Coordinates of C-alpha atoms and ligand atoms in Angstrom, one line a residue:
M1 CA 35.1 -7.6 -23.5
T2 CA 32.5 -8.4 -26.2
T3 CA 31.0 -11.9 -26.1
A4 CA 29.2 -13.8 -28.8
V5 CA 26.0 -13.3 -26.9
T6 CA 25.4 -9.8 -25.5
K7 CA 21.9 -9.8 -24.2
A8 CA 21.2 -11.1 -20.6
Q9 CA 20.6 -14.8 -20.9
P10 CA 17.4 -16.4 -19.5
A11 CA 18.0 -19.4 -17.2
D12 CA 17.1 -22.1 -19.8
Y13 CA 19.6 -20.7 -22.4
E14 CA 22.5 -22.9 -21.4
T15 CA 20.3 -26.0 -21.4
L16 CA 19.2 -25.3 -25.0
L17 CA 22.6 -24.4 -26.3
R18 CA 24.1 -27.7 -27.4
S19 CA 27.4 -28.6 -29.0
Q20 CA 26.7 -32.2 -29.9
S21 CA 24.6 -33.9 -32.6
Y22 CA 21.5 -35.9 -31.6
I23 CA 21.5 -39.4 -32.9
D24 CA 19.4 -42.3 -31.7
G25 CA 18.3 -40.4 -28.6
A26 CA 21.9 -39.7 -27.6
W27 CA 24.0 -36.5 -27.7
V28 CA 27.1 -37.4 -29.6
T29 CA 30.4 -35.9 -30.7
H30 CA 32.3 -36.8 -33.9
P31 CA 34.3 -40.0 -33.2
D32 CA 37.6 -38.2 -34.0
G33 CA 36.5 -34.9 -32.4
K34 CA 36.1 -33.1 -35.7
N35 CA 33.9 -30.0 -35.3
F36 CA 33.2 -26.6 -36.8
A37 CA 32.5 -23.2 -35.3
V38 CA 29.1 -21.5 -35.2
I39 CA 29.6 -17.8 -35.6
N40 CA 27.5 -14.8 -34.4
P41 CA 27.3 -12.8 -37.7
A42 CA 26.7 -9.6 -35.7
N43 CA 30.2 -9.6 -34.1
G44 CA 32.1 -12.4 -35.8
L45 CA 32.6 -14.3 -32.5
V46 CA 32.4 -18.0 -32.0
I47 CA 29.2 -19.1 -30.1
T48 CA 30.2 -22.7 -29.8
H49 CA 31.5 -25.6 -31.9
V50 CA 29.4 -28.5 -33.2
P51 CA 30.4 -31.9 -34.6
D52 CA 31.4 -32.0 -38.2
M53 CA 29.7 -35.3 -39.0
G54 CA 30.2 -37.2 -42.3
A55 CA 28.8 -40.1 -44.2
A56 CA 29.3 -42.7 -41.4
E57 CA 27.3 -40.7 -38.9
A58 CA 24.5 -40.0 -41.4
F59 CA 24.4 -43.7 -42.0
Q60 CA 24.1 -44.4 -38.3
A61 CA 21.3 -41.8 -37.9
I62 CA 19.4 -43.4 -40.8
E63 CA 19.8 -46.8 -39.2
S64 CA 18.4 -45.5 -35.9
A65 CA 15.4 -43.9 -37.8
V66 CA 14.9 -47.3 -39.5
R67 CA 14.8 -49.1 -36.2
A68 CA 12.5 -46.5 -34.6
F69 CA 10.0 -46.5 -37.5
P70 CA 7.9 -49.6 -36.7
G71 CA 7.1 -48.5 -33.1
W72 CA 6.4 -44.9 -34.0
R73 CA 4.2 -45.9 -36.9
Q74 CA 2.2 -48.3 -34.8
M75 CA 1.5 -45.7 -32.1
L76 CA -2.0 -44.3 -32.3
A77 CA -2.2 -41.0 -34.2
R78 CA -3.8 -39.5 -31.2
D79 CA -0.8 -40.5 -29.0
R80 CA 1.7 -39.1 -31.5
G81 CA -0.4 -36.0 -31.6
R82 CA -0.2 -35.7 -27.8
I83 CA 3.6 -35.9 -27.9
L84 CA 3.7 -33.3 -30.7
R85 CA 1.4 -31.1 -28.7
R86 CA 3.8 -31.3 -25.7
W87 CA 6.7 -30.4 -28.1
N88 CA 4.7 -27.3 -29.2
D89 CA 4.0 -26.3 -25.6
L90 CA 7.7 -26.6 -24.7
I91 CA 8.8 -24.5 -27.7
V92 CA 6.3 -21.8 -26.7
A93 CA 7.4 -22.0 -23.1
H94 CA 11.1 -21.6 -24.1
A95 CA 10.4 -19.1 -26.9
D96 CA 12.6 -16.3 -25.5
S97 CA 15.7 -18.5 -25.2
L98 CA 15.1 -20.2 -28.6
A99 CA 14.7 -16.7 -30.1
M100 CA 17.9 -15.5 -28.5
L101 CA 19.8 -18.5 -29.8
L102 CA 18.3 -18.0 -33.3
S103 CA 19.1 -14.3 -33.4
T104 CA 22.6 -15.0 -32.1
E105 CA 23.5 -17.6 -34.8
Q106 CA 21.5 -16.1 -37.6
G107 CA 21.4 -12.3 -37.0
K108 CA 17.8 -11.4 -37.3
P109 CA 16.2 -9.0 -34.8
F110 CA 15.1 -10.7 -31.6
A111 CA 11.4 -9.8 -32.2
E112 CA 11.6 -11.4 -35.7
A113 CA 13.3 -14.4 -34.2
R114 CA 10.7 -14.8 -31.6
G115 CA 8.0 -14.5 -34.3
E116 CA 9.8 -17.3 -36.2
V117 CA 10.0 -19.6 -33.2
L118 CA 6.3 -19.2 -32.5
S119 CA 5.3 -19.7 -36.2
G120 CA 7.4 -22.8 -36.1
A121 CA 5.6 -24.0 -33.0
A122 CA 2.3 -23.3 -34.8
S123 CA 3.3 -25.9 -37.4
V124 CA 3.8 -28.4 -34.7
E125 CA 0.5 -27.6 -33.1
W126 CA -1.2 -27.7 -36.5
F127 CA 0.2 -31.1 -37.4
A128 CA -0.4 -32.5 -33.9
E129 CA -4.1 -32.2 -34.9
E130 CA -3.8 -32.9 -38.6
G131 CA -2.1 -36.3 -38.0
Q132 CA -5.4 -37.5 -36.6
R133 CA -7.3 -36.7 -39.7
I134 CA -5.4 -38.7 -42.3
Y135 CA -8.5 -40.3 -43.6
G136 CA -8.7 -43.1 -46.1
D137 CA -11.5 -43.7 -48.7
T138 CA -13.9 -46.2 -50.0
I139 CA -14.6 -46.1 -53.7
P140 CA -17.7 -47.5 -55.4
T141 CA -16.8 -51.0 -56.5
H142 CA -16.4 -52.2 -60.1
K143 CA -17.3 -55.8 -59.1
A144 CA -20.3 -56.9 -57.1
D145 CA -18.3 -59.3 -55.0
A146 CA -15.5 -56.9 -54.2
R147 CA -14.8 -53.7 -52.3
V148 CA -12.3 -51.0 -53.1
I149 CA -10.7 -49.4 -50.0
V150 CA -7.9 -46.8 -49.9
T151 CA -5.7 -46.5 -46.8
K152 CA -2.9 -44.1 -46.1
E153 CA 0.5 -45.0 -44.6
P154 CA 3.6 -43.1 -43.6
V155 CA 6.2 -43.1 -46.3
G156 CA 8.9 -44.3 -43.9
V157 CA 12.3 -42.7 -43.0
V158 CA 12.4 -39.0 -44.1
A159 CA 15.7 -37.1 -44.7
A160 CA 15.3 -33.3 -44.2
I161 CA 17.8 -30.7 -45.2
T162 CA 17.2 -27.2 -44.1
P163 CA 18.6 -23.6 -44.7
W164 CA 19.9 -20.9 -42.4
N165 CA 17.5 -18.1 -43.2
F166 CA 14.7 -19.6 -41.0
P167 CA 16.7 -22.0 -38.8
S168 CA 13.7 -23.0 -36.6
S169 CA 10.5 -22.8 -38.6
M170 CA 11.8 -24.5 -41.7
I171 CA 12.6 -27.5 -39.5
T172 CA 9.2 -27.8 -37.7
R173 CA 7.4 -27.3 -41.1
K174 CA 9.0 -30.6 -42.3
V175 CA 9.5 -32.6 -39.1
A176 CA 6.0 -32.0 -37.6
P177 CA 4.0 -33.4 -40.5
A178 CA 6.5 -36.2 -41.0
L179 CA 6.2 -37.3 -37.3
A180 CA 2.5 -36.7 -37.2
A181 CA 2.1 -39.1 -40.2
G182 CA 4.2 -41.7 -38.5
C183 CA 7.5 -41.2 -40.3
T184 CA 10.9 -41.0 -38.6
V185 CA 13.3 -38.2 -39.5
V186 CA 17.0 -37.5 -40.0
L187 CA 17.6 -33.8 -40.2
K188 CA 20.7 -32.0 -41.5
P189 CA 20.4 -28.4 -40.5
A190 CA 22.4 -25.6 -42.3
E191 CA 26.0 -25.3 -41.2
D192 CA 25.5 -21.6 -40.3
T193 CA 22.7 -22.2 -37.9
P194 CA 22.7 -25.7 -36.4
L195 CA 22.0 -24.4 -32.8
S196 CA 18.3 -23.8 -33.3
A197 CA 17.9 -27.4 -34.7
L198 CA 19.7 -28.8 -31.7
A199 CA 17.6 -26.8 -29.3
L200 CA 14.5 -28.1 -30.9
A201 CA 15.9 -31.6 -30.4
V202 CA 16.4 -30.9 -26.7
L203 CA 12.7 -30.1 -26.4
A204 CA 11.6 -33.0 -28.6
E205 CA 13.4 -35.3 -26.3
E206 CA 11.8 -33.7 -23.3
A207 CA 8.4 -33.9 -25.0
G208 CA 8.8 -37.7 -25.2
I209 CA 9.7 -38.2 -28.8
P210 CA 11.3 -41.6 -28.6
A211 CA 15.0 -42.3 -29.5
G212 CA 15.7 -42.6 -33.2
V213 CA 12.4 -40.9 -34.2
F214 CA 14.0 -37.5 -34.7
N215 CA 17.8 -37.2 -35.3
V216 CA 19.9 -34.1 -35.9
V217 CA 23.2 -34.6 -37.8
T218 CA 25.3 -31.4 -37.9
A219 CA 27.9 -31.0 -40.7
S220 CA 30.1 -28.2 -42.1
L221 CA 29.7 -26.8 -45.6
A222 CA 32.6 -29.1 -46.7
S223 CA 30.9 -32.2 -45.3
A224 CA 27.3 -31.4 -46.4
P225 CA 27.7 -33.1 -49.8
A226 CA 28.9 -36.4 -48.2
V227 CA 26.0 -36.3 -45.7
G228 CA 23.6 -35.3 -48.5
E229 CA 24.7 -38.1 -50.7
V230 CA 24.0 -40.7 -48.0
L231 CA 20.6 -39.2 -47.2
T232 CA 19.6 -39.1 -50.9
T233 CA 20.9 -42.6 -51.9
H234 CA 20.3 -44.8 -48.8
P235 CA 17.6 -47.3 -49.9
Q236 CA 15.8 -47.1 -46.6
V237 CA 15.3 -43.3 -46.8
R238 CA 12.0 -43.1 -48.6
K239 CA 11.7 -39.4 -48.9
V240 CA 13.8 -36.2 -49.0
S241 CA 12.4 -32.9 -48.0
F242 CA 14.7 -30.0 -48.8
T243 CA 14.5 -26.2 -48.5
G244 CA 17.4 -24.2 -50.0
S245 CA 18.8 -23.1 -53.3
T246 CA 17.6 -24.3 -56.7
E247 CA 21.1 -25.4 -57.5
V248 CA 21.5 -27.7 -54.5
G249 CA 17.8 -28.9 -55.0
K250 CA 18.7 -30.1 -58.5
I251 CA 21.7 -32.0 -57.1
L252 CA 19.6 -33.7 -54.5
M253 CA 16.9 -34.5 -57.1
R254 CA 19.5 -36.1 -59.3
Q255 CA 20.9 -38.2 -56.4
S256 CA 17.4 -39.2 -55.3
A257 CA 16.7 -40.6 -58.7
S258 CA 18.9 -43.6 -58.0
T259 CA 16.4 -45.0 -55.5
V260 CA 13.3 -43.1 -56.8
K261 CA 12.6 -41.3 -53.6
R262 CA 9.7 -39.1 -52.9
L263 CA 10.8 -35.4 -53.0
S264 CA 9.6 -32.1 -51.6
L265 CA 11.7 -29.2 -52.7
E266 CA 11.2 -25.7 -51.6
L267 CA 13.8 -23.8 -53.7
G268 CA 14.7 -20.3 -54.7
G269 CA 12.4 -17.5 -55.7
N270 CA 12.5 -14.1 -57.4
A271 CA 9.2 -12.6 -56.2
P272 CA 7.6 -9.8 -58.2
F273 CA 5.8 -7.2 -56.1
I274 CA 3.4 -5.2 -58.3
I275 CA 1.8 -2.0 -57.4
F276 CA -1.0 -0.8 -59.7
N277 CA -2.3 2.7 -60.1
S278 CA -5.5 1.6 -58.2
A279 CA -3.5 0.5 -55.1
D280 CA -3.8 1.9 -51.7
L281 CA -0.4 3.6 -51.8
E282 CA 0.2 3.7 -48.1
R283 CA -0.6 0.1 -47.7
A284 CA 1.6 -0.8 -50.7
V285 CA 4.5 1.1 -49.2
E286 CA 4.0 -0.7 -45.9
G287 CA 3.7 -4.0 -47.5
A288 CA 6.8 -3.6 -49.7
I289 CA 8.9 -2.6 -46.6
G290 CA 7.7 -5.7 -44.8
S291 CA 8.2 -8.0 -47.7
K292 CA 11.6 -6.7 -48.7
F293 CA 13.4 -6.0 -45.4
R294 CA 12.2 -8.8 -43.2
N295 CA 15.2 -10.9 -42.2
A296 CA 17.4 -8.3 -44.0
G297 CA 15.9 -9.4 -47.4
Q298 CA 17.1 -13.0 -46.8
T299 CA 13.9 -14.9 -47.5
C300 CA 12.9 -16.9 -50.5
I301 CA 9.6 -15.2 -50.7
C302 CA 10.8 -11.6 -50.3
A303 CA 10.1 -9.0 -53.0
N304 CA 13.0 -9.0 -55.4
R305 CA 11.5 -7.0 -58.3
I306 CA 9.2 -4.1 -57.3
Y307 CA 7.1 -3.1 -60.3
V308 CA 5.3 0.2 -60.0
Q309 CA 2.8 1.5 -62.5
D310 CA 3.8 4.9 -64.0
G311 CA 0.9 6.9 -62.6
I312 CA 2.2 6.4 -59.0
Y313 CA 5.8 5.5 -59.6
D314 CA 7.4 8.8 -58.5
E315 CA 5.2 9.1 -55.4
F316 CA 5.8 5.5 -54.4
A317 CA 9.6 5.9 -54.9
R318 CA 9.6 9.0 -52.7
L319 CA 7.4 7.5 -49.9
F320 CA 9.2 4.1 -50.0
T321 CA 12.7 5.6 -49.9
E322 CA 11.7 7.8 -46.9
R323 CA 10.7 4.7 -45.0
V324 CA 13.8 2.7 -46.0
K325 CA 16.1 5.5 -44.8
A326 CA 14.4 5.3 -41.4
L327 CA 15.0 1.6 -41.0
K328 CA 17.1 0.9 -37.9
V329 CA 20.1 -1.4 -38.7
G330 CA 22.0 -3.2 -35.9
A331 CA 22.7 -6.4 -34.0
G332 CA 19.6 -8.5 -33.4
D333 CA 19.7 -8.1 -29.6
Q334 CA 19.6 -4.3 -29.8
P335 CA 16.2 -2.7 -29.0
G336 CA 14.2 -1.4 -32.0
V337 CA 16.5 -2.9 -34.6
Q338 CA 14.7 -3.8 -37.9
V339 CA 17.5 -5.0 -40.1
G340 CA 20.2 -7.3 -38.8
P341 CA 23.5 -8.4 -40.4
L342 CA 23.7 -10.6 -43.4
I343 CA 24.6 -14.2 -42.8
N344 CA 28.2 -14.2 -44.2
Q345 CA 30.7 -12.5 -46.4
P346 CA 29.5 -14.1 -49.7
A347 CA 26.1 -12.7 -49.0
I348 CA 27.5 -9.2 -48.7
D349 CA 29.6 -9.8 -51.9
K350 CA 26.5 -10.8 -53.9
V351 CA 24.5 -7.8 -52.7
M352 CA 27.3 -5.5 -53.7
Q353 CA 27.6 -7.2 -57.1
H354 CA 23.9 -6.8 -57.8
I355 CA 24.1 -3.1 -57.0
V356 CA 27.2 -2.5 -59.1
D357 CA 25.7 -4.4 -62.0
A358 CA 22.4 -2.4 -61.8
Q359 CA 24.2 1.0 -61.6
A360 CA 26.5 0.1 -64.5
Q361 CA 23.4 -0.5 -66.6
G362 CA 21.7 2.8 -65.6
A363 CA 19.9 2.2 -62.3
R364 CA 19.6 5.3 -60.0
L365 CA 20.6 4.9 -56.4
L366 CA 17.9 6.5 -54.1
C367 CA 19.5 5.4 -50.8
G368 CA 22.0 3.0 -49.3
G369 CA 24.4 1.2 -51.7
A370 CA 27.2 0.4 -49.3
G371 CA 28.2 -1.4 -46.1
H372 CA 26.9 -0.2 -42.8
E373 CA 29.0 1.1 -39.9
A374 CA 27.4 -1.4 -37.5
G375 CA 29.9 -4.1 -38.7
S376 CA 31.4 -6.0 -41.6
L377 CA 28.3 -8.1 -42.3
F378 CA 25.8 -5.2 -42.0
F379 CA 24.6 -3.5 -45.2
Q380 CA 22.6 -0.2 -45.6
P381 CA 19.0 -0.7 -46.8
T382 CA 19.2 0.2 -50.4
V383 CA 16.7 1.5 -53.0
L384 CA 17.5 1.5 -56.8
A385 CA 15.2 3.1 -59.3
D386 CA 14.8 2.7 -63.1
M387 CA 15.6 -1.0 -63.0
T388 CA 15.5 -3.0 -66.3
P389 CA 15.1 -6.7 -67.2
A390 CA 18.8 -6.9 -68.3
M391 CA 20.0 -6.4 -64.7
R392 CA 21.0 -9.4 -62.5
I393 CA 18.4 -8.5 -59.9
S394 CA 15.8 -9.3 -62.6
R395 CA 17.0 -12.9 -62.9
E396 CA 18.7 -13.8 -59.6
E397 CA 17.7 -13.8 -55.9
T398 CA 19.5 -10.9 -54.3
F399 CA 19.0 -12.2 -50.8
G400 CA 19.8 -8.9 -49.1
P401 CA 18.3 -5.5 -48.2
V402 CA 18.2 -4.1 -51.8
A403 CA 14.9 -3.0 -53.4
G404 CA 14.9 -2.5 -57.1
L405 CA 12.0 -0.4 -58.5
F406 CA 10.8 -1.0 -62.1
R407 CA 8.4 1.3 -63.9
F408 CA 5.6 -0.3 -66.0
H409 CA 2.8 1.0 -68.1
D410 CA 0.0 -1.6 -68.4
E411 CA -1.2 -4.9 -66.9
A412 CA -0.3 -7.1 -69.8
E413 CA 3.3 -5.8 -69.8
V414 CA 3.8 -6.3 -66.1
I415 CA 2.4 -9.8 -66.1
R416 CA 4.8 -10.7 -68.9
L417 CA 7.7 -9.2 -66.9
A418 CA 6.6 -10.8 -63.7
N419 CA 6.4 -14.3 -65.2
D420 CA 9.7 -13.9 -67.2
T421 CA 11.7 -16.0 -64.7
A422 CA 12.6 -19.6 -64.0
Y423 CA 11.2 -19.2 -60.5
G424 CA 7.6 -19.5 -59.4
L425 CA 7.4 -19.2 -55.6
A426 CA 5.8 -16.1 -54.2
S427 CA 4.3 -13.1 -56.0
Y428 CA 2.5 -10.0 -54.7
F429 CA 0.3 -7.3 -56.1
Y430 CA -1.6 -4.3 -54.8
S431 CA -4.9 -3.3 -56.5
R432 CA -8.3 -2.2 -55.5
D433 CA -9.9 -3.0 -58.9
L434 CA -11.8 -6.3 -58.3
G435 CA -11.7 -7.4 -61.9
Q436 CA -8.0 -6.8 -62.0
V437 CA -7.5 -8.7 -58.8
F438 CA -8.8 -11.9 -60.3
R439 CA -7.2 -11.4 -63.7
V440 CA -3.8 -10.8 -62.3
A441 CA -4.1 -13.5 -59.6
E442 CA -4.9 -16.1 -62.3
A443 CA -2.2 -14.9 -64.7
L444 CA 0.7 -15.0 -62.3
E445 CA 2.7 -18.3 -62.7
Y446 CA 3.4 -18.7 -59.0
G447 CA 2.6 -21.1 -56.2
M448 CA 1.5 -18.2 -53.9
V449 CA 0.0 -14.8 -54.5
G450 CA -0.3 -12.1 -51.8
I451 CA -3.0 -9.7 -52.8
N452 CA -2.8 -6.4 -50.9
E453 CA -0.9 -8.4 -48.3
P454 CA 2.8 -9.3 -47.9
L455 CA 2.8 -12.0 -45.1
L456 CA 2.0 -15.3 -46.8
A457 CA 3.4 -17.9 -44.4
T458 CA 1.0 -19.5 -41.9
A459 CA 0.7 -23.1 -40.7
S460 CA -2.8 -23.5 -42.1
A461 CA -2.1 -22.5 -45.7
P462 CA -0.1 -24.4 -48.4
F463 CA 3.4 -23.0 -48.9
G464 CA 5.3 -23.9 -52.1
G465 CA 6.2 -23.1 -55.6
V466 CA 6.0 -24.0 -59.3
K467 CA 8.6 -24.1 -62.0
E468 CA 12.1 -24.2 -60.7
S469 CA 10.9 -23.0 -57.2
G470 CA 10.1 -26.6 -56.3
I471 CA 7.8 -29.5 -55.8
G472 CA 5.2 -30.1 -53.0
R473 CA 3.5 -28.0 -50.4
E474 CA 4.3 -27.4 -46.7
G475 CA 1.7 -26.4 -44.1
S476 CA -2.1 -26.8 -44.3
H477 CA -3.9 -30.2 -44.7
Y478 CA -2.0 -30.6 -48.0
G479 CA 1.3 -30.5 -46.1
I480 CA 0.8 -34.0 -44.7
D481 CA 0.2 -35.6 -48.1
D482 CA 3.9 -35.4 -48.9
F483 CA 4.6 -37.8 -46.1
I484 CA 1.9 -40.4 -46.9
N485 CA 1.7 -43.3 -49.3
I486 CA -1.7 -44.2 -50.7
K487 CA -2.5 -48.0 -50.5
Y488 CA -5.3 -49.5 -52.5
L489 CA -6.9 -52.7 -51.1
L490 CA -9.1 -54.7 -53.4
V491 CA -11.1 -57.1 -51.2
G492 CA -12.6 -59.8 -53.5
G493 CA -14.6 -63.0 -53.2
L494 CA -17.2 -61.5 -51.0
S495 CA -20.4 -63.5 -51.3
V496 CA -23.2 -61.4 -52.7
T497 CA -25.9 -63.4 -51.0
P498 CA -25.8 -64.8 -47.4
Ligands
ADP501 P1 21.6 -21.3 -49.3 O1 21.9 -20.6 -50.6 O2 20.3 -20.8 -48.6 O3 22.8 -21.4 -48.4 P2 22.0 -24.0 -49.9 O4 21.1 -24.7 -50.9 O5 23.4 -23.8 -50.3 O6 21.2 -22.7 -49.7 O7 21.9 -24.7 -48.5 C1 20.7 -25.2 -48.0 C2 21.0 -26.5 -47.2 O8 21.6 -27.4 -48.2 C3 22.1 -26.4 -46.1 O9 21.7 -27.2 -45.1 C4 23.3 -26.9 -46.8 O10 24.3 -27.4 -45.9 C5 22.8 -28.0 -47.7 N1 23.7 -28.3 -48.8 C6 24.4 -27.6 -49.5 N2 25.1 -28.3 -50.5 C7 24.6 -29.6 -50.3 C8 24.9 -30.8 -51.0 N3 25.7 -30.9 -52.1 N4 24.2 -31.9 -50.5 C9 23.4 -31.9 -49.5 N5 23.1 -30.7 -48.8 C10 23.7 -29.6 -49.2

């Protein structure tokens, strides 16, 4: 018989696999027993059920975060840092089981899942340190008998809403800086992947994060709007940090307006990946494969439009297609697999629609183009050539293993094409012409530019977008600013003479 989990399970797997939400330091079920299934996308089997919480439970979680805030805030930054450091150590120690859980609920290959767990831990490690460096300021005074002092304070209770494509690292990237700054958090993880969030809560509890400081409220797709509404309108939630679609980001932004909350939004992208004639072709092929097919193309920073200059277009298309054909598709727990299943049927439908639309408008299929024999949510890695700006892939995130190749002639043309989108998250280009490197880097209207390098995300660098890709930055020393209020103290009446 097939089971939802096929790989041999490490001893700690069962401890980390939870079927309850985590509110106020307690593992809780829905009061009426309402729950929803978490499915393994590789085989369609139910892994477990988790509570389908609603507005009332979101409210309770917020109240617990409100109660926990004064104590957590008053703790020395160094002591909070020590607890976060323990959380990091526990995540690293349990990386195999966390990765197995992640791969089972999300589909990505085990090695990628492990990489994500460790990169998520790196955020915790980074902010465990960074929380101790939230420095204030003194400003030269404008009055002889006064002093101008700037202090920094945690914003308060933070609501975090996270997506399914990086079920572990998207959480730590928000929760770690929030906790390091002295904020408390209510997290609503994505309905497709709540298990990684709950496993992180198990380890947070073990690390000594006090009750109410970090809460995880699970909810189905149907209940997400009700939970989201409480999180974005409750007057004691001071900040909302969201990663997900631009569409939902706009809803949360509108809702947050009623109480003027601080907002961090990491939204959709439609990344251009530009290869100039001067590029190192092998490196560009390698980079495009990594950028496009990691997580089966389900990342907000993955190449969505691959622009190749005409001098190398045919050669690039040949080399790239050869590599794509060789990618191994299969369940995440199978050895050597590079491309796992997509998350659900709507994801498959969208990929298919993008391919049909491109072909109807003249795109040439170089490989793939259909479902994969590994199962109903698997899709063949696909390459389309002769793409044009009229096609849907040019405007929308495909979020699947489909690479569209566009031919271009000169630098000005490709910059115009690359910027011709409402999005502005990640962009990439390959060039060995130093003047061109700086011209193009400065002309791209994006929050991030990978130059001869496709892997942008790291705990020490600022991740985020411009335009409709969002507001705020995650990671790096900038990442903590989003969880801090600046307070200005004017101390007057100081006697100038003794
Ligand atoms: P994706 O396209 O990656 O599934 P979504 O924006 O739909 O992105 O989902 C990202 C997160 O937002 C998930 O946790 C999801 O449950 C949540 N979500 C979706 N709709 C709403 C809503 N109306 N209010 C609050 N959260 C929502």
